[in-house]
Structures are given as structure tokens and as C-alpha cells.
CSV table of C-alpha atoms in Angstrom, one decimal:
chain,number,residue,atom,x,y,z
E,1,MET,CA,0.0,0.0,0.0
E,2,ASN,CA,1.5,3.3,-1.0
E,3,THR,CA,1.3,6.5,0.9
E,4,LEU,CA,-1.5,8.0,-1.1
E,5,GLU,CA,-3.7,4.9,-0.6
E,6,TYR,CA,-2.9,4.9,3.1
E,7,VAL,CA,-3.9,8.6,3.5
E,8,GLY,CA,-7.0,8.0,1.4
E,9,SER,CA,-8.2,5.1,3.5
E,10,ARG,CA,-7.5,6.9,6.8
E,11,THR,CA,-9.4,10.0,5.5
E,12,THR,CA,-12.3,7.8,4.4
E,13,ARG,CA,-12.5,6.1,7.8
E,14,SER,CA,-12.3,9.4,9.6
E,15,VAL,CA,-15.2,10.8,7.5
E,16,GLU,CA,-17.2,7.7,8.2
E,17,SER,CA,-16.6,7.9,11.9
E,18,LEU,CA,-17.6,11.6,11.9
E,19,GLY,CA,-20.8,10.7,10.0
E,20,ASP,CA,-21.6,7.9,12.5
E,21,TYR,CA,-21.1,10.3,15.3
E,22,GLY,CA,-23.3,12.9,13.6
E,23,ARG,CA,-26.1,10.3,13.0
E,24,PHE,CA,-25.8,9.1,16.7
E,25,THR,CA,-26.0,12.7,18.0
E,26,GLY,CA,-28.9,13.6,15.6
E,27,SER,CA,-30.9,10.5,16.7
E,28,ILE,CA,-30.4,11.4,20.4
E,29,PHE,CA,-31.8,14.9,19.8
E,30,ALA,CA,-34.6,13.6,17.6
E,31,TRP,CA,-35.7,11.2,20.4
E,32,ILE,CA,-35.4,14.0,23.0
E,33,PHE,CA,-37.7,16.3,21.0
E,34,ARG,CA,-40.1,13.5,20.2
E,35,GLY,CA,-40.4,12.8,23.8
E,36,PRO,CA,-39.0,9.8,25.7
E,37,GLY,CA,-40.8,6.6,25.8
E,38,ARG,CA,-42.2,5.0,28.9
E,39,PHE,CA,-39.1,2.9,29.4
E,40,ALA,CA,-36.8,5.9,29.0
E,41,ARG,CA,-38.8,8.0,31.5
E,42,GLN,CA,-38.5,5.2,34.0
E,43,GLN,CA,-34.8,5.0,33.5
E,44,LEU,CA,-34.2,8.8,33.7
E,45,LEU,CA,-34.7,9.0,37.4
E,46,GLY,CA,-32.4,6.1,38.0
E,47,GLN,CA,-29.8,7.7,35.8
E,48,MET,CA,-30.2,11.1,37.5
E,49,TYR,CA,-29.4,9.3,40.8
E,50,GLU,CA,-26.4,7.6,39.3
E,51,VAL,CA,-25.1,10.7,37.6
E,52,GLY,CA,-26.0,13.3,40.1
E,53,THR,CA,-26.4,12.0,43.6
E,54,LEU,CA,-23.5,9.6,43.5
E,55,SER,CA,-21.2,12.2,42.0
E,56,ILE,CA,-21.8,14.8,44.7
E,57,PRO,CA,-19.0,13.6,47.1
E,58,VAL,CA,-16.4,13.6,44.3
E,59,VAL,CA,-17.4,17.0,43.0
E,60,MET,CA,-17.7,18.6,46.4
E,61,ILE,CA,-14.3,17.3,47.6
E,62,THR,CA,-12.7,18.5,44.3
E,63,GLY,CA,-14.3,21.9,44.6
E,64,ALA,CA,-13.3,22.4,48.2
E,65,PHE,CA,-9.6,21.5,47.5
E,66,ILE,CA,-9.5,23.7,44.5
E,67,GLY,CA,-10.8,26.7,46.5
E,68,ALA,CA,-8.3,25.9,49.3
E,69,VAL,CA,-5.4,25.7,46.9
E,70,LEU,CA,-6.3,28.9,45.2
E,71,ALA,CA,-6.4,30.7,48.6
E,72,ILE,CA,-3.0,29.2,49.6
E,73,GLU,CA,-1.4,30.1,46.2
E,74,ALA,CA,-2.9,33.6,46.0
E,75,ASP,CA,-2.1,34.7,49.5
E,76,PRO,CA,1.6,35.5,49.1
E,77,GLN,CA,1.0,37.2,45.7
E,78,PHE,CA,-1.8,39.4,47.1
E,79,LYS,CA,0.2,40.2,50.2
E,80,ALA,CA,3.1,41.3,48.1
E,81,ILE,CA,1.0,44.0,46.5
E,82,GLY,CA,-1.0,44.9,49.6
E,83,LEU,CA,-4.4,43.5,48.4
E,84,GLU,CA,-5.1,40.8,50.9
E,85,SER,CA,-8.7,41.9,51.3
E,86,ARG,CA,-9.3,41.0,47.6
E,87,ILE,CA,-8.4,37.4,47.8
E,88,GLY,CA,-11.9,36.2,48.6
E,89,SER,CA,-13.5,38.0,45.6
E,90,VAL,CA,-10.8,36.8,43.2
E,91,ILE,CA,-11.2,33.2,44.5
E,92,ASN,CA,-15.0,33.4,44.2
E,93,ILE,CA,-14.8,34.7,40.6
E,94,SER,CA,-12.2,32.2,39.6
E,95,VAL,CA,-14.1,29.3,41.0
E,96,VAL,CA,-17.5,30.3,39.7
E,97,LYS,CA,-16.5,31.5,36.2
E,98,GLN,CA,-13.6,29.2,35.3
E,99,ILE,CA,-12.3,26.4,37.3
E,100,GLY,CA,-15.5,25.1,39.0
E,101,PRO,CA,-17.4,24.2,35.8
E,102,VAL,CA,-14.3,22.8,34.1
E,103,LEU,CA,-13.4,20.6,37.0
E,104,THR,CA,-17.0,19.5,37.5
E,105,GLY,CA,-17.1,18.5,33.8
E,106,VAL,CA,-13.8,16.6,34.1
E,107,MET,CA,-15.0,14.8,37.3
E,108,LEU,CA,-18.3,14.0,35.7
E,109,ALA,CA,-16.6,12.7,32.5
E,110,GLY,CA,-14.2,10.6,34.5
E,111,ARG,CA,-16.6,9.2,37.0
E,112,VAL,CA,-19.8,8.9,35.0
E,113,GLY,CA,-18.2,8.5,31.5
E,114,GLY,CA,-16.1,5.5,32.7
E,115,ALA,CA,-19.1,3.9,34.4
E,116,LEU,CA,-21.3,4.4,31.4
E,117,THR,CA,-18.7,3.1,29.0
E,118,ALA,CA,-18.2,-0.1,31.1
E,119,GLU,CA,-22.0,-0.6,31.4
E,120,LEU,CA,-22.6,-0.2,27.7
E,121,GLY,CA,-19.6,-2.3,26.8
E,122,THR,CA,-21.0,-5.1,29.0
E,123,MET,CA,-24.4,-4.8,27.4
E,124,LYS,CA,-22.9,-5.1,24.0
E,125,VAL,CA,-20.8,-8.2,24.9
E,126,THR,CA,-23.7,-9.9,26.7
E,127,GLU,CA,-26.0,-9.1,23.7
E,128,GLN,CA,-28.4,-7.1,25.7
E,129,LEU,CA,-28.4,-4.4,23.0
E,130,ASP,CA,-29.5,-7.1,20.4
E,131,ALA,CA,-32.3,-8.2,22.8
E,132,ILE,CA,-33.5,-4.6,23.0
E,133,ARG,CA,-33.5,-4.4,19.2
E,134,ALA,CA,-35.4,-7.7,19.1
E,135,MET,CA,-38.1,-6.2,21.2
E,136,ALA,CA,-38.6,-3.5,18.6
E,137,THR,CA,-37.1,-0.8,20.8
E,138,ASP,CA,-34.4,1.6,19.6
E,139,PRO,CA,-31.4,1.2,21.9
E,140,ILE,CA,-30.6,4.9,21.5
E,141,ARG,CA,-34.0,5.8,22.8
E,142,ALA,CA,-33.9,3.3,25.6
E,143,ILE,CA,-30.3,3.6,26.7
E,144,ALA,CA,-28.5,6.6,25.4
E,145,VAL,CA,-31.2,9.3,25.7
E,146,PRO,CA,-31.9,8.8,29.5
E,147,ARG,CA,-28.2,8.9,30.2
E,148,PHE,CA,-27.6,12.0,28.0
E,149,VAL,CA,-30.6,13.9,29.5
E,150,ALA,CA,-29.5,12.9,33.1
E,151,CYS,CA,-26.0,14.3,32.4
E,152,LEU,CA,-27.5,17.4,30.9
E,153,LEU,CA,-29.8,18.1,33.8
E,154,MET,CA,-27.4,17.2,36.6
E,155,MET,CA,-24.3,19.1,35.3
E,156,PRO,CA,-25.5,22.6,36.4
E,157,ILE,CA,-26.6,21.3,39.8
E,158,LEU,CA,-23.2,19.6,40.4
E,159,THR,CA,-21.5,22.7,39.2
E,160,ILE,CA,-23.3,24.7,41.9
E,161,PHE,CA,-22.2,22.2,44.6
E,162,SER,CA,-18.6,22.5,43.3
E,163,ASP,CA,-18.7,26.3,43.3
E,164,LEU,CA,-20.1,26.5,46.8
E,165,LEU,CA,-17.5,24.1,48.2
E,166,GLY,CA,-14.8,25.9,46.3
E,167,MET,CA,-15.7,29.2,47.8
E,168,LEU,CA,-16.0,27.6,51.3
E,169,GLY,CA,-12.6,25.9,50.9
E,170,GLY,CA,-11.1,29.3,49.9
E,171,TRP,CA,-12.8,31.1,52.8
E,172,PHE,CA,-11.6,28.4,55.2
E,173,MET,CA,-8.0,28.6,54.1
E,174,SER,CA,-8.0,32.4,54.1
E,175,ARG,CA,-9.4,32.5,57.6
E,176,SER,CA,-6.9,30.0,58.9
E,177,GLU,CA,-4.0,32.0,57.3
E,178,GLU,CA,-5.5,35.2,58.8
E,179,ARG,CA,-5.6,33.6,62.3
E,180,ARG,CA,-2.1,32.3,61.9
E,181,VAL,CA,-0.7,35.7,61.0
E,182,GLY,CA,-2.7,37.3,63.9
E,183,GLN,CA,-1.2,34.8,66.4
E,184,GLU,CA,2.3,35.6,65.1
E,185,CYS,CA,1.7,39.3,65.5
E,186,ARG,CA,0.4,38.8,69.1
E,187,SER,CA,3.3,36.6,70.1
E,188,ARG,CA,5.8,39.3,69.0
């Protein structure tokens, strides 16, 4: 196989994969706008529990530590320019606008994405997807749509939890640093 054939076959496979992804995404949105079936509605609450409720501890711990680390790292920089009183607002803005949603998305993708991939892979291997097709049900409607909608609905809620704990973690570290400096000044 020469270089031109190789490049052509790779390009063809890439375009086919992109088309498959487009069809998959289009069918998810088509089923969402048609309205979920009875089976999908029943699954949605379970998926919201899996995606949202079980992700809260991971998201909250991550948010708290990010706020604390921001406070620890920002403190010397702000002291150097005499703006210690602005650390809280900078941490809050940073957490809410930038790092909170990003880290929530990463945590959700890691925790939920891995679990969903394993679950769907197991369903494929054990031929459960074929059984769903044999029952004249579209697997995208029955399996993919509830999971997608659950992620879509729970992401803002999880982001709020992450942001709140990020602000709380930053506040806690700022207060503990303030107390430490106060004790040092009193001991002198």
C-alpha cells in the first residue's frame, strides 16, 4: 500500500466515523424532541441518581480543595502588592467562572463516563443491545437518551455544589491564614 492509498483510506475512515457520530447525536436529539418513551422515562430518574447524587461527594471534595489551593497560592501574591482583602472575591470569581465548571465537567466525565462506557460495553458483549432491538425498541432511545438527559440536567446542579464548596474551601484557608498571622503578631 503506497502513501496515497494509506492517506485516502485513513481519511475515508475518519469521515465515516464523523458521519456515524453525527447520526448518533442527531438521533439522540430527535428522540429528546419526540419525547422519551415510557421505558426511557423510568430510566431517567435512576440515571439522574447515578449521575447526580453519586457524583456529589467527588465534585464537592474537588471543589473544596481547588478553593483551598487557590487561597494558599494567591495569599503571598496578594500580600506582596497589599491587596489581601481582595483574595476572597478573586477566588469566588475564579471558582464560579472558570475552574469550578471545568473541574465538574472533568470529574463527571471521568466518573460517569467511565461507568457508562463499562456498562454499555458489558451490554454489547452480553448481547443485551441485540435483545432490546429484538423487542422492537431503539437502543438509542432506551439507553442513550436517558443517560444523556441525566447528564444534561445534573451538570448545572453539580457545578453549583462544586462552586459553593470551592468558595467555602477558599474562605476556610483564608481565615486560617489570617488567624495564623494574627497569632504571630500577638506573640511578638
